[in-house]
Structure formats: C-alpha cells, structure tokens
Amino acid sequence: MSRHAEPHRLRLPAVGHHRKPRRVAMLSVHTSPLHQPGTGDAGGMNVYIVELAKRLAAINIEVEIFTRATEGGLPPAVQLAPGVLVRHVDAGPYEGLAKEELPAQLCAFTHGVMQAWAGHRPGHYDLVHSHYWLSGHVGWLAAQRWGVPLVHAMHTMAKVKNAALAAGDTPEPAARVIGETQIVAAADRLIANTTEEADELVRHYDADPAKVAVVHPGVNLDRFTVGDGRAAARARLGLPQDALIPLFAGRIQPLKAPDVLLRAVAHLVDQDPSLRRRLFVPVVGGPSGSGLAKPEGLQKLAAKLGIADLVHFHPPVAQDRLADWFRAASVLVMPSYNESFGLVAIEAQATGTPVLAAEVGGLPVAVNDGVTGLLVPGHDPADYAARLRRFADDPGLTERMGREAARHAQFFGWDTAASGTADVYTAAMHEHRRRVRSLHG
C-alpha cells in the first residue's frame, strides 16, 4: 500500500457503539444519479452518489436521493437499488437550465423536499447528506427544520477552482463563495476526499478541523477489473493492437484540459514523425460547463494542430463499456486544472492501466507517482509529451505500471468508503443529540 493510500482517516472522537442512522436524505440538486456520466453536469459526483448509496443500503442504511427533475413525465420516485430511492423534484424548467441559473430554483427545490417529508411520520430521516454547494443550502434548511444533523460534501470548491483556472475558463461567482462559506459554518460534519481537501476547507473557508472527516471515494472493483486484458479489449473496440493509445475520458471542458493532451500529441509527432503511425488518441466524453460555449472547439484544435487523423472522438459510454476503454488504453491522461479526487484515475488503474496526471487536488493520492503512473507539475504540453515519450520508447512500461496500478486500486473499494461515511454519520448524530440535550438542560 502506498503512503498516499491510507484508509479513511476521521478527525473525530471515537464513535464507540452509538447508533448509526436508519435512513438518510441525500441531496443532489444539479445532477441526477440516473444520468449518464461524462457529459453535461454528470461526472464523478454522479458515480460517487450512486455507488455510495448502494453500499450504504447494503449495511442497512436506507438512502433517499432528492434530485431536480430534468424532463417531464418522470415518476416522482424511482428505486435505484434495494434500499435506494431517487425522488424527482420539480424546480424550474425541465431543460435548458444552466447550473449557474440553479440558485434561483433552490426555493422551489426546498419546497419539493419539504412536501415529500410532510408525508412521513416525524423522525423519518435521521440525517441529511448534501453534495455540492447548491444542495448544501437546501440541506442546511432541511436539517434545521427536521432537527437532524447535516453532513456535507463539497466535491469542488470555488476558491480552489478560481486559484487554478484554465485559460479562457470562467471564474466561479462570488455568490458561490459566500454560499460555500455559509454551508461550512452550518454543517455538523464535512466530508473531504483527501487530507489536502480537508486542509483547503480549513485554510480557505475557516472550517473547524474537528468537523472535517477524510473519507476517500471508492471504485467499483467488480466492474473495473483487469478482465481478459488489453488485447481483448482492443479487439472488442476495434482498436489497433500495436498502437500507443493515450486516452482522455471525461467531460470536455477547460477545467479537464483535454487540449493539453492534444497539444502534447502534436509536440510528440513534431519531434518524431514516425510516431504518427503508432498513435491512436481516443477522447471519450461530451462537452460540459464552459466547454458548451464551443462544443466543436476540441475538434477544431485537432485540425489546427495537424493531428485530426490521430484523434478519435466518442460520446460518453456506459460504465461497463468505459471499463473496456480503460483496459484498451496504454495510459489514461488527466491534465486537469483541479480534481477533488479524480475517480476515473482509480477506475483506470483498477483495470490495469497507468495514469498520466496533473499534480493537482486529489490526484497525488489517486496516483502513486513513478509506480502506478506519472504526475506532472503544471500544464505545459511539452512536459506531457516527454512522459508520453517514455511509454512510446518502452513498450513494457504500460504493463509494469499497470500491474502496480491494479494492486493500488484495491485499496479504494466502495465498501471501505461506505463504512467510513457511516462512521461520520454516527459521530454527527451522537454529537447532535448531545448538543440538543445540553440546550434543553
């Protein structure tokens, strides 16, 4: 186990034998756990919520996920898995509403959550777990109204994103910074993906260190496996067997920096034109966020760089198919400007594929530098090209690092993450009850 992959660490008093919650209201305002990750606002957070909810249900904590309805005619509630219910809340127009416009719909969303709660007996929910700052504001009110603790996960933070913006990307608005600051003060517990994120909560938002718990996200180790290997995956996807395949998988937006990969490939081909015959560069994902302003921007960049024949664009794919893309790749490339954790890095490693990533956010935890992949300080395409050159010059590097990557990923199962999250819930409930008792003398 690498020094980065310590099990979940809780900055909490021992939870002892205190009661864990029976039922949790989980809030995900701006992205539905039922949506396909890899496009629009659906990404790692969707995967996180779905997998965490399923594993919590498996340890007898029921989860009801409230999310905004994004199309008409959706059933009010859908069972995602045994013990996991998704509730659709009408708040604003179904389609065409950008994430930036959602704060204006929080009142309507909160009303929908309260309506669902009103149909139950008192004490139906033991705890509220909100994801992302928009949900945090609804959770803040709901938890107060219901007399239960609020546990919040930021996933990303405005101050951190604004400190590392990609060229041409739009800064997060002041309203989000203010909103996040309010939630940090109001929450009973804050769940951070990594120790670095916990430190950022304290440094940027003045969070009480005693309220911050570190729980690493997990990976579905039943789905993301080495399977029958690279050659078989390439055959299924119709990819050349002897190619060097640096893969980008994720939402196409400046934050994720797919352009850095394209510029690195162009740099590589300029240095050594013979590599053009060996390179096959898949980009799997759809435009998202500020990337929607120029949805064809990456295709145009590939043409401008003279590598349009090497870059192959594919729409987002289901998780099982994504696992095959990971298996088929020589290396997953993640040049992101910010990642609170970077779930795809662990998913790729679980399939036996190394990762070339920016040394930002949670990626130094997800990737064991020099062992399961390579980390790059900064976003200079020449630096990425130099690392890719190592994979081109040493065909065995993918397999050697891939074996270590698959071992490393085993420490990030969702069962461990769910157990750690349940501990956070239990501690939050215990302290909340103790505070209520002291207030009432």
mmCIF file of N, CA and C in Angstrom, residues 320-418:
data_model
loop_
_atom_site.group_PDB
_atom_site.id
_atom_site.type_symbol
_atom_site.label_atom_id
_atom_site.label_comp_id
_atom_site.label_asym_id
_atom_site.label_seq_id
_atom_site.Cartn_x
_atom_site.Cartn_y
_atom_site.Cartn_z
ATOM 1 N N ASP A 320 -19.712 -0.147 -18.031
ATOM 2 C CA ASP A 320 -19.092 -1.394 -18.478
ATOM 3 C C ASP A 320 -18.242 -1.167 -19.735
ATOM 4 N N ARG A 321 -18.763 -0.354 -20.637
ATOM 5 C CA ARG A 321 -18.027 -0.033 -21.868
ATOM 6 C C ARG A 321 -16.812 0.836 -21.538
ATOM 7 N N LEU A 322 -16.983 1.744 -20.581
ATOM 8 C CA LEU A 322 -15.873 2.598 -20.165
ATOM 9 C C LEU A 322 -14.725 1.749 -19.622
ATOM 10 N N ALA A 323 -15.056 0.705 -18.874
ATOM 11 C CA ALA A 323 -14.018 -0.195 -18.340
ATOM 12 C C ALA A 323 -13.190 -0.784 -19.485
ATOM 13 N N ASP A 324 -13.837 -1.104 -20.603
ATOM 14 C CA ASP A 324 -13.102 -1.632 -21.761
ATOM 15 C C ASP A 324 -12.182 -0.567 -22.370
ATOM 16 N N TRP A 325 -12.644 0.673 -22.426
ATOM 17 C CA TRP A 325 -11.779 1.755 -22.925
ATOM 18 C C TRP A 325 -10.542 1.902 -22.044
ATOM 19 N N PHE A 326 -10.745 1.829 -20.734
ATOM 20 C CA PHE A 326 -9.602 1.906 -19.824
ATOM 21 C C PHE A 326 -8.632 0.753 -20.065
ATOM 22 N N ARG A 327 -9.188 -0.472 -20.187
ATOM 23 C CA ARG A 327 -8.332 -1.655 -20.410
ATOM 24 C C ARG A 327 -7.530 -1.522 -21.703
ATOM 25 N N ALA A 328 -8.165 -0.955 -22.716
ATOM 26 C CA ALA A 328 -7.541 -0.875 -24.044
ATOM 27 C C ALA A 328 -6.421 0.157 -24.108
ATOM 28 N N ALA A 329 -6.472 1.165 -23.229
ATOM 29 C CA ALA A 329 -5.530 2.281 -23.315
ATOM 30 C C ALA A 329 -4.128 1.881 -22.864
ATOM 31 N N SER A 330 -3.139 2.574 -23.440
ATOM 32 C CA SER A 330 -1.760 2.433 -22.955
ATOM 33 C C SER A 330 -1.596 3.227 -21.666
ATOM 34 N N VAL A 331 -2.299 4.362 -21.591
ATOM 35 C CA VAL A 331 -2.228 5.238 -20.418
ATOM 36 C C VAL A 331 -3.447 6.164 -20.453
ATOM 37 N N LEU A 332 -4.035 6.412 -19.284
ATOM 38 C CA LEU A 332 -5.104 7.419 -19.171
ATOM 39 C C LEU A 332 -4.438 8.754 -18.883
ATOM 40 N N VAL A 333 -4.833 9.797 -19.611
ATOM 41 C CA VAL A 333 -4.223 11.121 -19.427
ATOM 42 C C VAL A 333 -5.239 12.069 -18.790
ATOM 43 N N MET A 334 -4.853 12.643 -17.634
ATOM 44 C CA MET A 334 -5.731 13.558 -16.874
ATOM 45 C C MET A 334 -4.973 14.857 -16.575
ATOM 46 N N PRO A 335 -4.970 15.810 -17.519
ATOM 47 C CA PRO A 335 -4.208 17.045 -17.290
ATOM 48 C C PRO A 335 -5.014 18.125 -16.550
ATOM 49 N N SER A 336 -5.997 17.736 -15.747
ATOM 50 C CA SER A 336 -6.957 18.658 -15.133
ATOM 51 C C SER A 336 -6.281 19.803 -14.363
ATOM 52 N N TYR A 337 -6.982 20.933 -14.323
ATOM 53 C CA TYR A 337 -6.524 22.067 -13.505
ATOM 54 C C TYR A 337 -6.938 21.894 -12.043
ATOM 55 N N ASN A 338 -7.996 21.121 -11.827
ATOM 56 C CA ASN A 338 -8.423 20.845 -10.457
ATOM 57 C C ASN A 338 -9.217 19.545 -10.446
ATOM 58 N N GLU A 339 -8.964 18.702 -9.454
ATOM 59 C CA GLU A 339 -9.743 17.474 -9.226
ATOM 60 C C GLU A 339 -9.806 17.277 -7.716
ATOM 61 N N SER A 340 -11.023 17.233 -7.170
ATOM 62 C CA SER A 340 -11.098 16.991 -5.724
ATOM 63 C C SER A 340 -10.581 15.601 -5.402
ATOM 64 N N PHE A 341 -10.772 14.654 -6.328
ATOM 65 C CA PHE A 341 -10.179 13.327 -6.157
ATOM 66 C C PHE A 341 -9.729 12.756 -7.502
ATOM 67 N N GLY A 342 -10.648 12.651 -8.445
ATOM 68 C CA GLY A 342 -10.314 12.066 -9.740
ATOM 69 C C GLY A 342 -10.624 10.586 -9.776
ATOM 70 N N LEU A 343 -11.922 10.260 -9.680
ATOM 71 C CA LEU A 343 -12.347 8.861 -9.635
ATOM 72 C C LEU A 343 -11.877 8.061 -10.840
ATOM 73 N N VAL A 344 -11.877 8.687 -12.020
ATOM 74 C CA VAL A 344 -11.501 7.927 -13.218
ATOM 75 C C VAL A 344 -10.061 7.429 -13.127
ATOM 76 N N ALA A 345 -9.220 8.140 -12.373
ATOM 77 C CA ALA A 345 -7.832 7.690 -12.209
ATOM 78 C C ALA A 345 -7.788 6.338 -11.503
ATOM 79 N N ILE A 346 -8.626 6.162 -10.483
ATOM 80 C CA ILE A 346 -8.668 4.880 -9.768
ATOM 81 C C ILE A 346 -9.343 3.818 -10.635
ATOM 82 N N GLU A 347 -10.405 4.218 -11.349
ATOM 83 C CA GLU A 347 -11.105 3.253 -12.213
ATOM 84 C C GLU A 347 -10.157 2.686 -13.261
ATOM 85 N N ALA A 348 -9.378 3.569 -13.906
ATOM 86 C CA ALA A 348 -8.438 3.115 -14.932
ATOM 87 C C ALA A 348 -7.384 2.188 -14.332
ATOM 88 N N GLN A 349 -6.850 2.570 -13.172
ATOM 89 C CA GLN A 349 -5.816 1.747 -12.538
ATOM 90 C C GLN A 349 -6.363 0.366 -12.151
ATOM 91 N N ALA A 350 -7.643 0.324 -11.749
ATOM 92 C CA ALA A 350 -8.251 -0.959 -11.382
ATOM 93 C C ALA A 350 -8.296 -1.912 -12.577
ATOM 94 N N THR A 351 -8.311 -1.358 -13.800
ATOM 95 C CA THR A 351 -8.317 -2.212 -14.997
ATOM 96 C C THR A 351 -6.903 -2.556 -15.454
ATOM 97 N N GLY A 352 -5.892 -2.086 -14.703
ATOM 98 C CA GLY A 352 -4.512 -2.392 -15.060
ATOM 99 C C GLY A 352 -3.882 -1.399 -16.010
ATOM 100 N N THR A 353 -4.392 -0.162 -16.011
ATOM 101 C CA THR A 353 -3.856 0.881 -16.896
ATOM 102 C C THR A 353 -3.252 2.014 -16.064
ATOM 103 N N PRO A 354 -2.001 2.402 -16.349
ATOM 104 C CA PRO A 354 -1.393 3.508 -15.602
ATOM 105 C C PRO A 354 -2.018 4.848 -15.975
ATOM 106 N N VAL A 355 -1.717 5.873 -15.171
ATOM 107 C CA VAL A 355 -2.327 7.194 -15.345
ATOM 108 C C VAL A 355 -1.234 8.256 -15.411
ATOM 109 N N LEU A 356 -1.359 9.143 -16.390
ATOM 110 C CA LEU A 356 -0.501 10.326 -16.509
ATOM 111 C C LEU A 356 -1.379 11.517 -16.135
ATOM 112 N N ALA A 357 -1.064 12.178 -15.019
ATOM 113 C CA ALA A 357 -1.995 13.176 -14.483
ATOM 114 C C ALA A 357 -1.274 14.416 -13.979
ATOM 115 N N ALA A 358 -2.020 15.511 -13.943
ATOM 116 C CA ALA A 358 -1.526 16.746 -13.326
ATOM 117 C C ALA A 358 -1.418 16.543 -11.818
ATOM 118 N N GLU A 359 -0.410 17.140 -11.237
ATOM 119 C CA GLU A 359 -0.180 17.009 -9.798
ATOM 120 C C GLU A 359 -1.058 18.021 -9.056
ATOM 121 N N VAL A 360 -2.378 17.803 -9.113
ATOM 122 C CA VAL A 360 -3.320 18.746 -8.500
ATOM 123 C C VAL A 360 -4.343 17.996 -7.651
ATOM 124 N N GLY A 361 -4.931 18.703 -6.688
ATOM 125 C CA GLY A 361 -6.046 18.172 -5.903
ATOM 126 C C GLY A 361 -5.754 16.803 -5.329
ATOM 127 N N GLY A 362 -6.699 15.867 -5.562
ATOM 128 C CA GLY A 362 -6.577 14.528 -5.004
ATOM 129 C C GLY A 362 -5.781 13.565 -5.863
ATOM 130 N N LEU A 363 -5.290 14.020 -7.028
ATOM 131 C CA LEU A 363 -4.597 13.092 -7.936
ATOM 132 C C LEU A 363 -3.299 12.516 -7.349
ATOM 133 N N PRO A 364 -2.550 13.253 -6.517
ATOM 134 C CA PRO A 364 -1.386 12.621 -5.882
ATOM 135 C C PRO A 364 -1.757 11.512 -4.893
ATOM 136 N N VAL A 365 -3.001 11.466 -4.450
ATOM 137 C CA VAL A 365 -3.470 10.346 -3.628
ATOM 138 C C VAL A 365 -3.906 9.198 -4.529
ATOM 139 N N ALA A 366 -4.612 9.546 -5.612
ATOM 140 C CA ALA A 366 -5.127 8.519 -6.526
ATOM 141 C C ALA A 366 -4.009 7.825 -7.292
ATOM 142 N N VAL A 367 -2.940 8.556 -7.615
ATOM 143 C CA VAL A 367 -1.850 8.014 -8.432
ATOM 144 C C VAL A 367 -0.564 7.982 -7.611
ATOM 145 N N ASN A 368 0.054 6.826 -7.528
ATOM 146 C CA ASN A 368 1.333 6.681 -6.838
ATOM 147 C C ASN A 368 2.438 6.977 -7.854
ATOM 148 N N ASP A 369 2.962 8.198 -7.810
ATOM 149 C CA ASP A 369 3.873 8.714 -8.829
ATOM 150 C C ASP A 369 5.093 7.811 -9.013
ATOM 151 N N GLY A 370 5.359 7.449 -10.264
ATOM 152 C CA GLY A 370 6.507 6.631 -10.584
ATOM 153 C C GLY A 370 6.272 5.140 -10.420
ATOM 154 N N VAL A 371 5.127 4.774 -9.827
ATOM 155 C CA VAL A 371 4.822 3.368 -9.572
ATOM 156 C C VAL A 371 3.580 2.932 -10.336
ATOM 157 N N THR A 372 2.477 3.675 -10.182
ATOM 158 C CA THR A 372 1.224 3.317 -10.857
ATOM 159 C C THR A 372 0.895 4.302 -11.981
ATOM 160 N N GLY A 373 1.774 5.276 -12.172
ATOM 161 C CA GLY A 373 1.571 6.291 -13.189
ATOM 162 C C GLY A 373 2.578 7.404 -12.989
ATOM 163 N N LEU A 374 2.361 8.510 -13.680
ATOM 164 C CA LEU A 374 3.284 9.642 -13.606
ATOM 165 C C LEU A 374 2.507 10.923 -13.345
ATOM 166 N N LEU A 375 3.021 11.755 -12.446
ATOM 167 C CA LEU A 375 2.407 13.044 -12.139
ATOM 168 C C LEU A 375 3.241 14.164 -12.750
ATOM 169 N N VAL A 376 2.544 15.188 -13.255
ATOM 170 C CA VAL A 376 3.214 16.308 -13.912
ATOM 171 C C VAL A 376 2.880 17.595 -13.167
ATOM 172 N N PRO A 377 3.901 18.331 -12.680
ATOM 173 C CA PRO A 377 3.609 19.643 -12.111
ATOM 174 C C PRO A 377 3.310 20.622 -13.250
ATOM 175 N N GLY A 378 2.167 21.264 -13.202
ATOM 176 C CA GLY A 378 1.821 22.235 -14.241
ATOM 177 C C GLY A 378 1.124 21.613 -15.446
ATOM 178 N N HIS A 379 0.976 22.421 -16.506
ATOM 179 C CA HIS A 379 0.162 22.016 -17.655
ATOM 180 C C HIS A 379 0.858 22.305 -18.984
ATOM 181 N N ASP A 380 2.184 22.283 -18.982
ATOM 182 C CA ASP A 380 2.946 22.508 -20.210
ATOM 183 C C ASP A 380 2.862 21.254 -21.089
ATOM 184 N N PRO A 381 2.293 21.369 -22.298
ATOM 185 C CA PRO A 381 2.163 20.194 -23.165
ATOM 186 C C PRO A 381 3.497 19.475 -23.397
ATOM 187 N N ALA A 382 4.606 20.215 -23.408
ATOM 188 C CA ALA A 382 5.919 19.599 -23.631
ATOM 189 C C ALA A 382 6.251 18.609 -22.517
ATOM 190 N N ASP A 383 5.836 18.923 -21.288
ATOM 191 C CA ASP A 383 6.081 18.023 -20.159
ATOM 192 C C ASP A 383 5.276 16.731 -20.306
ATOM 193 N N TYR A 384 4.039 16.868 -20.787
ATOM 194 C CA TYR A 384 3.203 15.674 -21.014
ATOM 195 C C TYR A 384 3.759 14.857 -22.177
ATOM 196 N N ALA A 385 4.245 15.547 -23.201
ATOM 197 C CA ALA A 385 4.832 14.853 -24.344
ATOM 198 C C ALA A 385 6.055 14.038 -23.909
ATOM 199 N N ALA A 386 6.861 14.613 -23.019
ATOM 200 C CA ALA A 386 8.057 13.906 -22.534
ATOM 201 C C ALA A 386 7.670 12.629 -21.789
ATOM 202 N N ARG A 387 6.601 12.693 -20.999
ATOM 203 C CA ARG A 387 6.133 11.495 -20.275
ATOM 204 C C ARG A 387 5.534 10.471 -21.233
ATOM 205 N N LEU A 388 4.765 10.958 -22.211
ATOM 206 C CA LEU A 388 4.194 10.033 -23.196
ATOM 207 C C LEU A 388 5.308 9.342 -23.985
ATOM 208 N N ARG A 389 6.388 10.079 -24.220
ATOM 209 C CA ARG A 389 7.526 9.514 -24.953
ATOM 210 C C ARG A 389 8.095 8.289 -24.218
ATOM 211 N N ARG A 390 8.043 8.326 -22.880
ATOM 212 C CA ARG A 390 8.525 7.180 -22.103
ATOM 213 C C ARG A 390 7.715 5.925 -22.423
ATOM 214 N N PHE A 391 6.392 6.105 -22.579
ATOM 215 C CA PHE A 391 5.536 4.953 -22.929
ATOM 216 C C PHE A 391 5.799 4.499 -24.366
ATOM 217 N N ALA A 392 6.122 5.462 -25.246
ATOM 218 C CA ALA A 392 6.418 5.114 -26.644
ATOM 219 C C ALA A 392 7.740 4.351 -26.756
ATOM 220 N N ASP A 393 8.742 4.783 -25.989
ATOM 221 C CA ASP A 393 10.081 4.188 -26.073
ATOM 222 C C ASP A 393 10.201 2.868 -25.323
ATOM 223 N N ASP A 394 9.342 2.651 -24.338
ATOM 224 C CA ASP A 394 9.430 1.447 -23.502
ATOM 225 C C ASP A 394 8.071 0.748 -23.501
ATOM 226 N N PRO A 395 7.845 -0.134 -24.480
ATOM 227 C CA PRO A 395 6.526 -0.788 -24.601
ATOM 228 C C PRO A 395 6.117 -1.572 -23.355
ATOM 229 N N GLY A 396 7.070 -1.987 -22.547
ATOM 230 C CA GLY A 396 6.737 -2.747 -21.345
ATOM 231 C C GLY A 396 6.299 -1.884 -20.174
ATOM 232 N N LEU A 397 6.454 -0.546 -20.296
ATOM 233 C CA LEU A 397 6.135 0.344 -19.170
ATOM 234 C C LEU A 397 4.654 0.280 -18.803
ATOM 235 N N THR A 398 3.787 0.227 -19.820
ATOM 236 C CA THR A 398 2.344 0.136 -19.558
ATOM 237 C C THR A 398 2.024 -1.096 -18.719
ATOM 238 N N GLU A 399 2.588 -2.239 -19.078
ATOM 239 C CA GLU A 399 2.279 -3.475 -18.346
ATOM 240 C C GLU A 399 2.856 -3.452 -16.931
ATOM 241 N N ARG A 400 4.095 -2.955 -16.783
ATOM 242 C CA ARG A 400 4.723 -2.941 -15.452
ATOM 243 C C ARG A 400 3.967 -2.018 -14.509
ATOM 244 N N MET A 401 3.716 -0.797 -14.959
ATOM 245 C CA MET A 401 2.963 0.148 -14.121
ATOM 246 C C MET A 401 1.527 -0.322 -13.943
ATOM 247 N N GLY A 402 0.980 -0.945 -14.990
ATOM 248 C CA GLY A 402 -0.408 -1.415 -14.935
ATOM 249 C C GLY A 402 -0.617 -2.456 -13.843
ATOM 250 N N ARG A 403 0.361 -3.356 -13.673
ATOM 251 C CA ARG A 403 0.246 -4.370 -12.611
ATOM 252 C C ARG A 403 0.215 -3.706 -11.239
ATOM 253 N N GLU A 404 1.085 -2.719 -11.037
ATOM 254 C CA GLU A 404 1.111 -1.998 -9.753
ATOM 255 C C GLU A 404 -0.175 -1.178 -9.573
ATOM 256 N N ALA A 405 -0.670 -0.616 -10.678
ATOM 257 C CA ALA A 405 -1.893 0.195 -10.637
ATOM 258 C C ALA A 405 -3.082 -0.635 -10.175
ATOM 259 N N ALA A 406 -3.203 -1.850 -10.720
ATOM 260 C CA ALA A 406 -4.320 -2.726 -10.350
ATOM 261 C C ALA A 406 -4.260 -3.081 -8.868
ATOM 262 N N ARG A 407 -3.041 -3.288 -8.349
ATOM 263 C CA ARG A 407 -2.889 -3.583 -6.913
ATOM 264 C C ARG A 407 -3.260 -2.368 -6.071
ATOM 265 N N HIS A 408 -2.780 -1.214 -6.478
ATOM 266 C CA HIS A 408 -3.030 0.054 -5.760
ATOM 267 C C HIS A 408 -4.535 0.339 -5.656
ATOM 268 N N ALA A 409 -5.263 0.090 -6.741
ATOM 269 C CA ALA A 409 -6.705 0.403 -6.782
ATOM 270 C C ALA A 409 -7.506 -0.430 -5.789
ATOM 271 N N GLN A 410 -6.981 -1.598 -5.405
ATOM 272 C CA GLN A 410 -7.731 -2.473 -4.493
ATOM 273 C C GLN A 410 -7.965 -1.827 -3.126
ATOM 274 N N PHE A 411 -7.182 -0.807 -2.793
ATOM 275 C CA PHE A 411 -7.353 -0.130 -1.505
ATOM 276 C C PHE A 411 -8.497 0.883 -1.528
ATOM 277 N N PHE A 412 -9.146 1.041 -2.686
ATOM 278 C CA PHE A 412 -10.168 2.076 -2.832
ATOM 279 C C PHE A 412 -11.544 1.492 -3.145
ATOM 280 N N GLY A 413 -11.918 0.423 -2.473
ATOM 281 C CA GLY A 413 -13.245 -0.149 -2.682
ATOM 282 C C GLY A 413 -14.330 0.712 -2.042
ATOM 283 N N TRP A 414 -15.532 0.648 -2.609
ATOM 284 C CA TRP A 414 -16.653 1.443 -2.065
ATOM 285 C C TRP A 414 -17.105 0.945 -0.693
ATOM 286 N N ASP A 415 -16.870 -0.321 -0.387
ATOM 287 C CA ASP A 415 -17.249 -0.817 0.940
ATOM 288 C C ASP A 415 -16.498 -0.050 2.027
ATOM 289 N N THR A 416 -15.218 0.194 1.791
ATOM 290 C CA THR A 416 -14.408 0.968 2.742
ATOM 291 C C THR A 416 -14.930 2.393 2.851
ATOM 292 N N ALA A 417 -15.265 2.992 1.707
ATOM 293 C CA ALA A 417 -15.782 4.364 1.706
ATOM 294 C C ALA A 417 -17.127 4.454 2.433
ATOM 295 N N ALA A 418 -18.004 3.468 2.210
ATOM 296 C CA ALA A 418 -19.317 3.465 2.867
ATOM 297 C C ALA A 418 -19.169 3.291 4.375
#
